[in-house]
Amino acid sequence: MRFTVTQTPPTDDLPQDENKLIAERRDKLKAIREGAGVAFPNDFKPKDRADQLHQAHGAATKEALEAGEKIPASIAGRMMLKRVMGKASFATVQDATGRIQAYITKDVGEDVYEAFKHWDLGDIIAVEGHMFRTGKGELSIHATSIRLLTKSLRPLPDKFHGMQDQELKYRQRYVDLIMDEAARTRFAARSKTLSAMRHFMTDNGFMEVETPMLHPIPGGANAKPFVTHHNALDQQMFLRIAPELYLKRLIVGGFERVFEINRSFRNEGISVRHNPEFTMMEFYAAYWNYQDLMDFTEQLLRATAQQAVGTLQLQYQGREVDLSQPFARMTIREALHAHTDIGAHVDDAAELISRLKKLGLSEEKDKLSTRSLASLQVLYFEEEVEQHLWAPTFIMEHPTEISPLARANDARPEVTERFELYITGREMANGFSELNDAEDQAARLQAQVASKDAGDDEAMFYDADFVRALEYGMPPTGGCGVGIDRFMMLLTDSPSIRDVILFPALRHEA
């Protein structure tokens, strides 16, 4: 089936010279459509990749490549550089693995060679020929055949400066990936990270599962959900804020070790650390507690980093992060002693409230006088300590009132057997001994409902089915969630979460 273009699509609000270039490329495409050839052929299958050719022949001398039988080569990719020099020309072709130069003469046919001179940077071409070295010693393909596979209608950014506008990189990630090898490397590292995590989990007896992304009741975290409507069921639904409650249902069902690499959604602010949709890896293990989880999480991140980027000595924004050393562990109280001058006042609620007010918190907004001592301590920790936790550090014993799904500490029931892992001053993971007392869980969820009725739109809903599942009995269990996006910021030395998400959330274009 052939479609005829009856109207030129808009070319956006581009500079006049760029609109002119697009118009010229459209005219070239029109000429191809009106000629005898196929405008967008799809019958070419490259036999080689750029990096394979460099690996196989990169050490070969000019004489060795020219001796004996010629070494065939067949590649396809985007033309990134082009030098037309009369009887001979050069083109740099980029595929998914890298770049290689093609040497093009009238050996490809006089008509084809003449057509090549009018091809543009960004066009996707096929090159067949044999390997050789140029007079300057560059490994190249001496082309005997070239074809235009895809006509690029928009000019690429300037080859020397690339894309300078950071928001444009996020909005047009496809161009960013074409132009920036570092961007391609960054996202290749993300793929390796996810693969390494999967292997580590399955090697340790965990089963990968999939749980719903559309929830009738949002749960598993204190967060504001995205709301939608299911027409066939005629009911309100919520995008997943966390997979936790479904994964614990599976522990009840008898799967003793489960994990899910999941996409979750929270209708909250956007910042260098926050995107409304993000990726977590959550895992649950029966007969583990939060101490077991900390041991395992440390091993998981260390093994994953080694596999993904090949080192445990990382550089982040000019400072070293060493994942090879044991991760520090301290309670919130210990962290306050270590990083503030609170001293003996650490258990003085009035002093904590006074200090929090000096930091800009208020009674009206933050309800300071109604908070427990443990809650005031964690609030002061968040304001004054988090940013100082550069080396990997587990912070333990979070307040029970803000940890509705975590098991309370037997000796200090006002705090839970919970930890958060901080690296470079950012939370990377959150885990705890799971609450498996169905009656206690029901009471805690009822307290969350009361908070929601009082105006807390991040408080949890009451999930009767989850409570019912616990009533069947869940073994002692530990569970943890690891933030993949923030971990990738660390592994790839990226200052913003948008740098490690292929298509981050952005406002509509004007």
Coordinates of C-alpha atoms in Angstrom, one line a residue:
M1 CA 0.0 0.0 0.0
R2 CA 1.3 3.4 -1.0
F3 CA 0.3 6.6 0.8
T4 CA 0.4 10.0 -0.9
V5 CA 1.4 13.0 1.2
T6 CA -1.1 15.8 0.3
Q7 CA 0.1 18.3 2.9
T8 CA 3.5 19.1 4.3
P9 CA 3.5 18.5 8.0
P10 CA 4.4 21.4 10.3
T11 CA 8.1 22.0 10.9
D12 CA 7.6 23.4 14.4
D13 CA 8.7 26.9 15.4
L14 CA 12.2 26.5 13.8
P15 CA 14.6 29.1 12.6
Q16 CA 14.0 30.0 8.9
D17 CA 17.3 28.4 7.8
E18 CA 16.4 25.2 9.5
N19 CA 12.9 25.2 7.9
K20 CA 14.6 25.7 4.6
L21 CA 16.9 22.6 5.2
I22 CA 13.8 20.5 6.1
A23 CA 12.1 21.7 2.9
E24 CA 15.1 20.7 0.8
R25 CA 15.2 17.2 2.4
R26 CA 11.5 16.8 1.7
D27 CA 12.1 17.7 -1.9
K28 CA 14.8 15.0 -2.1
L29 CA 12.4 12.5 -0.7
K30 CA 9.8 13.6 -3.2
A31 CA 12.2 13.0 -6.0
I32 CA 12.9 9.5 -4.7
R33 CA 9.2 8.7 -4.5
E34 CA 8.7 9.9 -8.1
G35 CA 11.7 8.0 -9.3
A36 CA 12.1 4.3 -10.1
G37 CA 13.5 3.4 -6.6
V38 CA 11.8 2.4 -3.4
A39 CA 11.7 5.4 -1.0
F40 CA 12.1 3.3 2.2
P41 CA 13.5 -0.2 1.4
N42 CA 13.4 -2.8 4.1
D43 CA 15.2 -5.8 2.5
F44 CA 18.8 -5.1 3.7
K45 CA 20.2 -7.2 6.4
P46 CA 23.6 -6.1 7.8
K47 CA 26.0 -9.0 8.5
D48 CA 28.4 -7.0 10.7
R49 CA 28.5 -4.4 13.4
A50 CA 31.0 -1.6 13.8
D51 CA 32.5 -2.8 17.1
Q52 CA 32.9 -6.3 15.7
L53 CA 34.8 -5.1 12.7
H54 CA 37.1 -3.0 15.0
Q55 CA 37.6 -5.9 17.3
A56 CA 38.3 -8.4 14.6
H57 CA 40.5 -6.2 12.4
G58 CA 41.6 -3.3 14.5
A59 CA 45.1 -4.7 15.0
A60 CA 45.6 -5.7 11.4
T61 CA 48.1 -3.8 9.4
K62 CA 47.4 -2.2 6.0
E63 CA 49.4 -4.8 4.3
A64 CA 47.7 -7.7 6.1
L65 CA 44.3 -6.5 5.1
E66 CA 45.3 -6.2 1.5
A67 CA 47.1 -9.6 1.3
G68 CA 45.2 -12.6 0.2
E69 CA 41.4 -12.7 0.0
K70 CA 39.6 -9.5 0.7
I71 CA 37.7 -9.5 4.0
P72 CA 34.0 -8.7 3.3
A73 CA 32.0 -6.3 5.4
S74 CA 28.4 -5.4 5.4
I75 CA 26.9 -2.8 7.8
A76 CA 24.0 -0.4 8.1
G77 CA 23.6 2.8 10.2
R78 CA 23.2 6.5 10.4
M79 CA 25.6 8.7 8.4
M80 CA 27.2 11.0 11.0
L81 CA 30.0 12.5 8.9
K82 CA 30.6 13.0 5.2
R83 CA 33.5 14.3 3.1
V84 CA 33.0 14.6 -0.6
M85 CA 36.3 14.8 -2.4
G86 CA 35.6 14.5 -6.1
K87 CA 36.5 11.0 -7.3
A88 CA 36.5 9.6 -3.7
S89 CA 34.5 10.4 -0.6
F90 CA 34.3 9.3 3.0
A91 CA 31.3 8.7 5.2
T92 CA 31.2 7.8 8.9
V93 CA 28.5 5.3 9.7
Q94 CA 27.1 4.8 13.2
D95 CA 25.2 1.7 14.3
A96 CA 24.1 0.6 17.8
T97 CA 27.7 -0.5 18.6
G98 CA 29.8 2.4 17.4
R99 CA 31.2 4.0 14.3
I100 CA 33.2 2.9 11.3
Q101 CA 34.3 4.8 8.2
A102 CA 33.3 4.0 4.6
Y103 CA 35.4 4.9 1.6
I104 CA 33.2 5.5 -1.4
T105 CA 34.2 5.8 -5.1
K106 CA 32.7 5.2 -8.4
D107 CA 33.1 1.5 -7.7
V108 CA 29.6 1.7 -6.3
G109 CA 28.3 2.8 -9.7
E110 CA 28.5 6.3 -11.2
D111 CA 24.8 7.0 -10.8
V112 CA 24.8 5.8 -7.2
Y113 CA 27.9 7.8 -6.4
E114 CA 26.4 10.9 -7.8
A115 CA 23.3 10.3 -5.7
F116 CA 25.4 9.7 -2.6
K117 CA 26.8 13.2 -2.9
H118 CA 23.3 14.6 -2.3
W119 CA 22.5 12.4 0.7
D120 CA 22.4 14.2 4.1
L121 CA 23.9 13.7 7.5
G122 CA 21.3 11.7 9.5
D123 CA 20.3 9.5 6.6
I124 CA 20.4 5.7 7.3
I125 CA 22.5 3.9 4.7
A126 CA 23.8 0.4 3.9
V127 CA 27.4 -0.2 3.0
E128 CA 28.9 -3.4 1.5
G129 CA 32.5 -3.9 0.6
H130 CA 35.8 -5.1 2.1
M131 CA 38.1 -4.0 4.9
F132 CA 41.2 -1.9 4.3
R133 CA 43.2 0.9 5.9
T134 CA 43.4 4.4 4.4
G135 CA 46.6 6.2 3.8
K136 CA 46.3 7.8 7.2
G137 CA 45.9 4.3 8.8
E138 CA 42.1 4.4 9.6
L139 CA 40.3 1.1 9.5
S140 CA 37.6 1.5 6.9
I141 CA 35.2 -0.3 4.5
H142 CA 36.1 0.1 0.8
A143 CA 32.5 0.3 -0.5
T144 CA 31.4 -1.7 -3.5
S145 CA 27.8 -1.1 -2.9
I146 CA 25.8 1.6 -1.0
R147 CA 22.1 2.2 -0.5
L148 CA 19.9 4.8 1.0
L149 CA 17.6 3.0 3.4
T150 CA 15.9 5.9 5.3
K151 CA 15.8 9.5 4.3
S152 CA 16.2 11.8 7.4
L153 CA 13.9 14.8 7.0
R154 CA 15.4 16.9 9.9
P155 CA 19.0 18.0 10.2
L156 CA 21.0 16.8 13.1
P157 CA 22.4 19.2 15.7
D158 CA 25.8 20.7 15.0
K159 CA 28.4 17.9 15.1
F160 CA 30.8 19.8 17.3
H161 CA 28.4 21.2 19.9
G162 CA 25.7 18.6 19.9
M163 CA 22.5 19.3 21.9
Q164 CA 23.2 22.1 24.3
D165 CA 19.7 22.5 25.7
Q166 CA 19.3 20.1 28.6
E167 CA 15.5 20.1 28.4
L168 CA 15.6 19.4 24.7
K169 CA 17.8 16.3 25.5
Y170 CA 15.0 15.0 27.7
R171 CA 12.2 15.9 25.4
Q172 CA 13.9 14.6 22.2
R173 CA 15.8 11.7 23.8
Y174 CA 16.1 10.1 20.3
V175 CA 18.3 12.9 19.1
D176 CA 20.3 12.9 22.4
L177 CA 21.0 9.2 21.8
I178 CA 22.0 9.8 18.2
M179 CA 24.5 12.6 19.1
D180 CA 25.8 11.6 22.5
E181 CA 27.8 8.5 23.0
A182 CA 27.8 9.1 26.8
A183 CA 24.0 9.0 26.8
R184 CA 24.0 5.7 25.0
T185 CA 26.6 4.3 27.4
R186 CA 24.5 5.5 30.4
F187 CA 21.4 3.7 29.3
A188 CA 23.3 0.6 28.3
A189 CA 24.6 0.6 31.9
R190 CA 21.0 0.8 33.1
S191 CA 20.1 -2.3 31.1
K192 CA 23.1 -4.1 32.5
T193 CA 22.1 -3.1 36.0
L194 CA 18.6 -4.5 35.7
S195 CA 19.9 -7.7 34.2
A196 CA 22.5 -8.1 36.9
M197 CA 19.9 -7.6 39.6
R198 CA 17.7 -10.2 38.1
H199 CA 20.5 -12.7 38.0
F200 CA 21.5 -12.0 41.6
M201 CA 18.0 -12.4 42.8
T202 CA 17.3 -15.7 41.0
D203 CA 20.7 -17.0 42.0
N204 CA 19.7 -16.5 45.6
G205 CA 16.4 -18.4 45.3
F206 CA 14.0 -15.5 44.5
M207 CA 11.2 -15.9 42.0
E208 CA 10.4 -13.0 39.8
V209 CA 6.7 -12.2 39.7
E210 CA 4.3 -9.6 38.2
T211 CA 1.6 -7.8 40.2
P212 CA -1.1 -5.4 39.1
M213 CA -0.3 -1.8 38.1
L214 CA -4.0 -0.9 38.3
H215 CA -5.2 -1.1 41.9
P216 CA -8.7 -0.9 43.3
I217 CA -7.1 0.4 46.6
P218 CA -3.7 2.1 46.5
G219 CA -1.3 0.8 49.2
G220 CA 2.2 -0.1 50.2
A221 CA 3.5 3.5 50.7
N222 CA 2.5 6.9 52.0
A223 CA 2.0 8.7 48.7
K224 CA -0.7 10.5 46.7
P225 CA -1.8 8.2 43.8
F226 CA -2.9 8.9 40.3
V227 CA -6.6 8.3 39.9
T228 CA -8.4 6.9 36.8
H229 CA -11.7 5.2 36.0
H230 CA -12.3 1.7 34.6
N231 CA -15.3 1.9 32.3
A232 CA -16.2 -1.8 32.0
L233 CA -16.0 -2.3 35.8
D234 CA -17.4 1.2 36.4
Q235 CA -15.2 1.8 39.3
Q236 CA -12.4 4.2 40.4
M237 CA -8.9 2.7 40.0
F238 CA -5.4 3.9 41.0
L239 CA -2.0 3.6 39.4
R240 CA 0.3 1.5 41.6
I241 CA 2.3 3.5 44.2
A242 CA 4.1 0.3 45.4
P243 CA 3.7 -3.5 44.8
E244 CA 4.2 -4.3 48.5
L245 CA 0.8 -5.5 49.5
Y246 CA 0.5 -7.8 46.5
L247 CA 4.0 -9.3 47.0
K248 CA 3.1 -10.0 50.7
R249 CA -0.1 -11.8 49.6
L250 CA 2.2 -14.1 47.6
I251 CA 4.3 -14.8 50.8
V252 CA 1.0 -15.8 52.4
G253 CA 0.3 -18.0 49.5
G254 CA 3.5 -20.0 50.0
F255 CA 6.1 -18.4 47.7
E256 CA 8.8 -17.8 50.3
R257 CA 11.1 -15.5 48.2
V258 CA 9.7 -13.2 45.5
F259 CA 10.8 -10.0 43.8
E260 CA 9.5 -7.6 41.2
I261 CA 11.2 -5.0 39.1
N262 CA 8.3 -2.6 38.9
R263 CA 7.1 0.7 37.5
S264 CA 5.3 2.7 40.2
F265 CA 3.5 6.1 40.1
R266 CA 3.2 8.8 42.6
N267 CA 1.3 12.1 42.0
E268 CA 3.8 14.3 43.7
G269 CA 6.5 16.8 43.0
I270 CA 9.2 16.7 40.3
S271 CA 12.8 17.4 41.2
V272 CA 16.3 16.2 40.4
R273 CA 15.5 13.2 42.6
H274 CA 11.8 12.6 41.8
N275 CA 9.9 11.6 38.7
P276 CA 6.1 10.8 38.9
E277 CA 6.8 7.4 37.4
F278 CA 9.9 5.5 38.6
T279 CA 11.4 2.0 38.8
M280 CA 11.9 0.0 42.0
M281 CA 13.0 -3.5 42.7
E282 CA 11.1 -4.9 45.7
F283 CA 11.8 -8.2 47.3
Y284 CA 10.4 -10.3 50.2
A285 CA 11.8 -13.3 52.0
A286 CA 10.1 -15.4 54.5
Y287 CA 12.0 -16.0 57.8
W288 CA 14.2 -12.9 57.3
N289 CA 14.2 -9.8 59.5
Y290 CA 15.6 -6.3 58.8
Q291 CA 19.1 -7.3 59.8
D292 CA 19.1 -10.0 57.1
L293 CA 17.7 -7.5 54.7
M294 CA 20.6 -5.1 55.3
D295 CA 23.1 -7.8 54.8
F296 CA 21.5 -8.9 51.5
T297 CA 20.9 -5.4 50.2
E298 CA 24.5 -4.5 50.7
Q299 CA 25.6 -7.7 48.8
L300 CA 23.0 -7.0 46.0
L301 CA 24.1 -3.4 45.3
R302 CA 27.8 -4.4 45.4
A303 CA 27.4 -7.3 43.0
T304 CA 25.2 -5.2 40.7
A305 CA 27.6 -2.3 40.5
Q306 CA 30.5 -4.6 39.8
Q307 CA 28.6 -6.3 37.0
A308 CA 27.1 -3.1 35.5
V309 CA 30.1 -0.6 35.6
G310 CA 33.0 -2.8 36.5
T311 CA 34.1 -1.1 39.7
L312 CA 33.1 -0.4 43.3
Q313 CA 35.1 2.8 43.5
L314 CA 32.7 5.3 42.1
Q315 CA 32.9 9.0 41.4
Y316 CA 29.8 11.0 42.0
Q317 CA 29.8 14.8 41.3
G318 CA 33.6 15.0 42.0
R319 CA 33.5 13.0 45.2
E320 CA 34.4 9.3 45.8
V321 CA 31.8 6.7 46.8
D322 CA 33.3 3.3 47.8
L323 CA 30.9 0.4 47.7
S324 CA 33.6 -2.1 48.6
Q325 CA 33.7 -1.1 52.3
P326 CA 31.1 -2.3 54.8
F327 CA 28.0 -0.1 54.9
A328 CA 27.7 1.9 58.1
R329 CA 24.7 1.2 60.4
M330 CA 23.2 3.6 63.0
T331 CA 19.9 4.4 64.5
I332 CA 18.2 7.8 64.0
R333 CA 19.3 8.8 67.5
E334 CA 22.9 7.8 66.8
A335 CA 22.8 9.8 63.5
L336 CA 21.6 12.9 65.3
H337 CA 24.4 12.6 67.8
A338 CA 27.0 12.1 65.1
H339 CA 25.9 14.9 62.7
T340 CA 24.3 17.6 64.9
D341 CA 25.0 19.3 68.2
I342 CA 21.7 18.1 69.8
G343 CA 23.6 16.2 72.5
A344 CA 21.6 15.5 75.6
H345 CA 18.5 17.2 74.1
V346 CA 18.0 14.3 71.6
D347 CA 15.1 13.1 73.7
D348 CA 13.7 16.6 74.5
A349 CA 10.6 17.2 72.4
A350 CA 10.4 20.9 73.2
E351 CA 14.0 21.4 72.1
L352 CA 13.4 19.5 68.9
I353 CA 10.3 21.6 68.1
S354 CA 12.2 24.8 68.8
R355 CA 15.0 23.7 66.4
L356 CA 12.5 22.6 63.7
K357 CA 10.7 26.0 63.8
K358 CA 14.1 27.7 63.4
L359 CA 14.6 25.6 60.2
G360 CA 11.3 26.9 58.8
L361 CA 8.8 24.2 59.9
S362 CA 5.6 25.4 61.4
E363 CA 2.9 24.2 63.8
E364 CA 0.2 25.0 61.3
K365 CA 1.7 23.0 58.4
D366 CA 3.7 20.3 60.2
K367 CA 1.6 19.7 63.3
L368 CA 4.7 19.6 65.5
S369 CA 3.0 19.6 68.9
T370 CA 1.0 16.5 68.0
R371 CA 4.0 14.4 66.9
S372 CA 5.7 11.8 69.1
L373 CA 9.3 12.2 70.2
A374 CA 10.4 9.5 67.6
S375 CA 8.5 11.4 64.9
L376 CA 10.2 14.7 65.8
Q377 CA 13.6 13.0 65.8
V378 CA 13.1 11.6 62.3
L379 CA 11.9 15.1 61.1
Y380 CA 15.0 16.7 62.5
F381 CA 17.1 13.9 61.0
E382 CA 15.6 14.6 57.5
E383 CA 16.3 18.3 57.8
E384 CA 19.8 18.2 59.3
V385 CA 21.4 14.9 58.7
E386 CA 20.3 13.2 55.4
Q387 CA 22.5 15.4 53.2
H388 CA 25.7 14.5 55.2
L389 CA 25.3 10.7 54.6
W390 CA 27.6 10.5 51.7
A391 CA 29.1 7.0 52.3
P392 CA 26.6 4.1 52.3
T393 CA 24.8 4.2 55.6
F394 CA 21.8 2.3 56.9
I395 CA 19.6 4.4 59.2
M396 CA 17.4 2.3 61.5
E397 CA 14.5 2.4 63.9
H398 CA 11.9 4.7 62.2
P399 CA 8.8 5.7 64.2
T400 CA 5.9 3.3 64.3
E401 CA 3.4 6.0 63.5
I402 CA 5.0 6.7 60.1
S403 CA 5.7 3.0 59.3
P404 CA 2.3 1.4 59.2
L405 CA 3.4 -1.8 57.5
A406 CA 6.6 -2.4 59.6
R407 CA 7.0 -4.6 62.6
A408 CA 7.4 -2.7 65.9
N409 CA 10.6 -3.2 67.9
D410 CA 9.8 -5.5 70.8
A411 CA 12.0 -3.5 73.3
R412 CA 10.9 0.0 72.0
P413 CA 7.4 -0.3 70.4
E414 CA 7.4 3.4 69.5
V415 CA 10.0 2.5 66.7
T416 CA 10.0 -0.2 64.1
E417 CA 12.5 -2.7 62.7
R418 CA 13.0 -0.6 59.7
F419 CA 16.0 0.9 57.8
E420 CA 16.6 3.4 55.0
L421 CA 19.8 3.2 53.0
Y422 CA 21.5 6.5 52.2
I423 CA 24.2 7.1 49.7
T424 CA 25.4 10.6 48.5
G425 CA 22.8 12.1 50.9
R426 CA 19.9 10.4 49.1
E427 CA 17.6 7.5 50.1
M428 CA 18.4 4.4 47.9
A429 CA 16.5 1.7 49.7
N430 CA 13.8 1.2 52.3
G431 CA 13.2 -2.1 54.1
F432 CA 11.8 -3.6 57.3
S433 CA 10.7 -6.6 59.2
E434 CA 7.1 -7.0 57.9
L435 CA 4.2 -6.6 60.2
N436 CA 2.4 -10.0 60.2
D437 CA 0.0 -9.5 63.1
A438 CA -3.3 -9.1 61.3
E439 CA -5.0 -7.4 64.2
D440 CA -2.2 -4.9 64.7
Q441 CA -2.1 -4.2 60.9
A442 CA -5.9 -3.6 60.9
A443 CA -5.5 -1.1 63.7
R444 CA -2.6 0.7 62.0
L445 CA -4.6 1.0 58.7
Q446 CA -7.6 2.4 60.6
A447 CA -5.2 5.0 62.1
Q448 CA -4.1 5.8 58.5
V449 CA -7.8 6.3 57.5
A450 CA -8.2 8.7 60.4
S451 CA -5.2 10.7 59.2
K452 CA -6.6 10.7 55.7
D453 CA -9.9 12.0 57.0
A454 CA -8.0 14.7 58.9
G455 CA -6.5 15.9 55.6
D456 CA -3.4 13.8 55.0
D457 CA -3.8 12.9 51.3
E458 CA -0.7 10.7 51.4
A459 CA -2.1 8.5 54.2
M460 CA -3.0 4.9 53.3
F461 CA -6.5 3.5 52.6
Y462 CA -7.9 0.5 54.5
D463 CA -7.3 -2.6 52.5
A464 CA -9.7 -5.3 53.9
D465 CA -8.5 -8.0 51.5
F466 CA -4.8 -7.5 52.6
V467 CA -5.9 -7.8 56.2
R468 CA -7.8 -10.9 55.3
A469 CA -4.7 -12.4 53.7
L470 CA -2.8 -11.7 56.9
E471 CA -5.5 -13.5 58.9
Y472 CA -4.6 -16.7 57.0
G473 CA -1.1 -16.3 58.4
M474 CA 2.1 -14.8 57.0
P475 CA 5.4 -16.2 58.2
P476 CA 7.9 -13.8 59.7
T477 CA 9.1 -11.9 56.6
G478 CA 11.5 -9.2 55.6
G479 CA 10.9 -6.9 52.6
C480 CA 12.9 -4.2 50.9
G481 CA 12.5 -1.7 48.0
V482 CA 15.5 -0.4 46.0
G483 CA 15.2 2.8 43.9
I484 CA 16.6 1.8 40.5
D485 CA 16.6 5.4 39.2
R486 CA 18.6 6.9 42.1
F487 CA 21.0 4.0 42.0
M488 CA 21.6 4.6 38.3
M489 CA 22.3 8.3 39.1
L490 CA 25.1 7.0 41.4
L491 CA 26.5 4.4 38.9
T492 CA 26.6 6.8 36.0
D493 CA 27.5 10.0 37.9
S494 CA 24.3 11.7 36.8
P495 CA 23.2 14.9 38.6
S496 CA 19.4 14.5 37.8
I497 CA 17.0 11.6 37.8
R498 CA 16.0 12.8 34.3
D499 CA 19.4 11.8 33.0
V500 CA 18.8 8.1 33.7
I501 CA 15.1 7.9 32.6
L502 CA 14.8 7.5 28.9
F503 CA 11.6 9.6 28.7
P504 CA 11.1 11.6 31.9
A505 CA 7.9 13.5 32.7
L506 CA 7.8 17.0 31.2
R507 CA 5.3 19.7 30.7
H508 CA 3.6 19.8 27.3
E509 CA 5.5 21.7 24.6
A510 CA 4.0 25.2 24.1

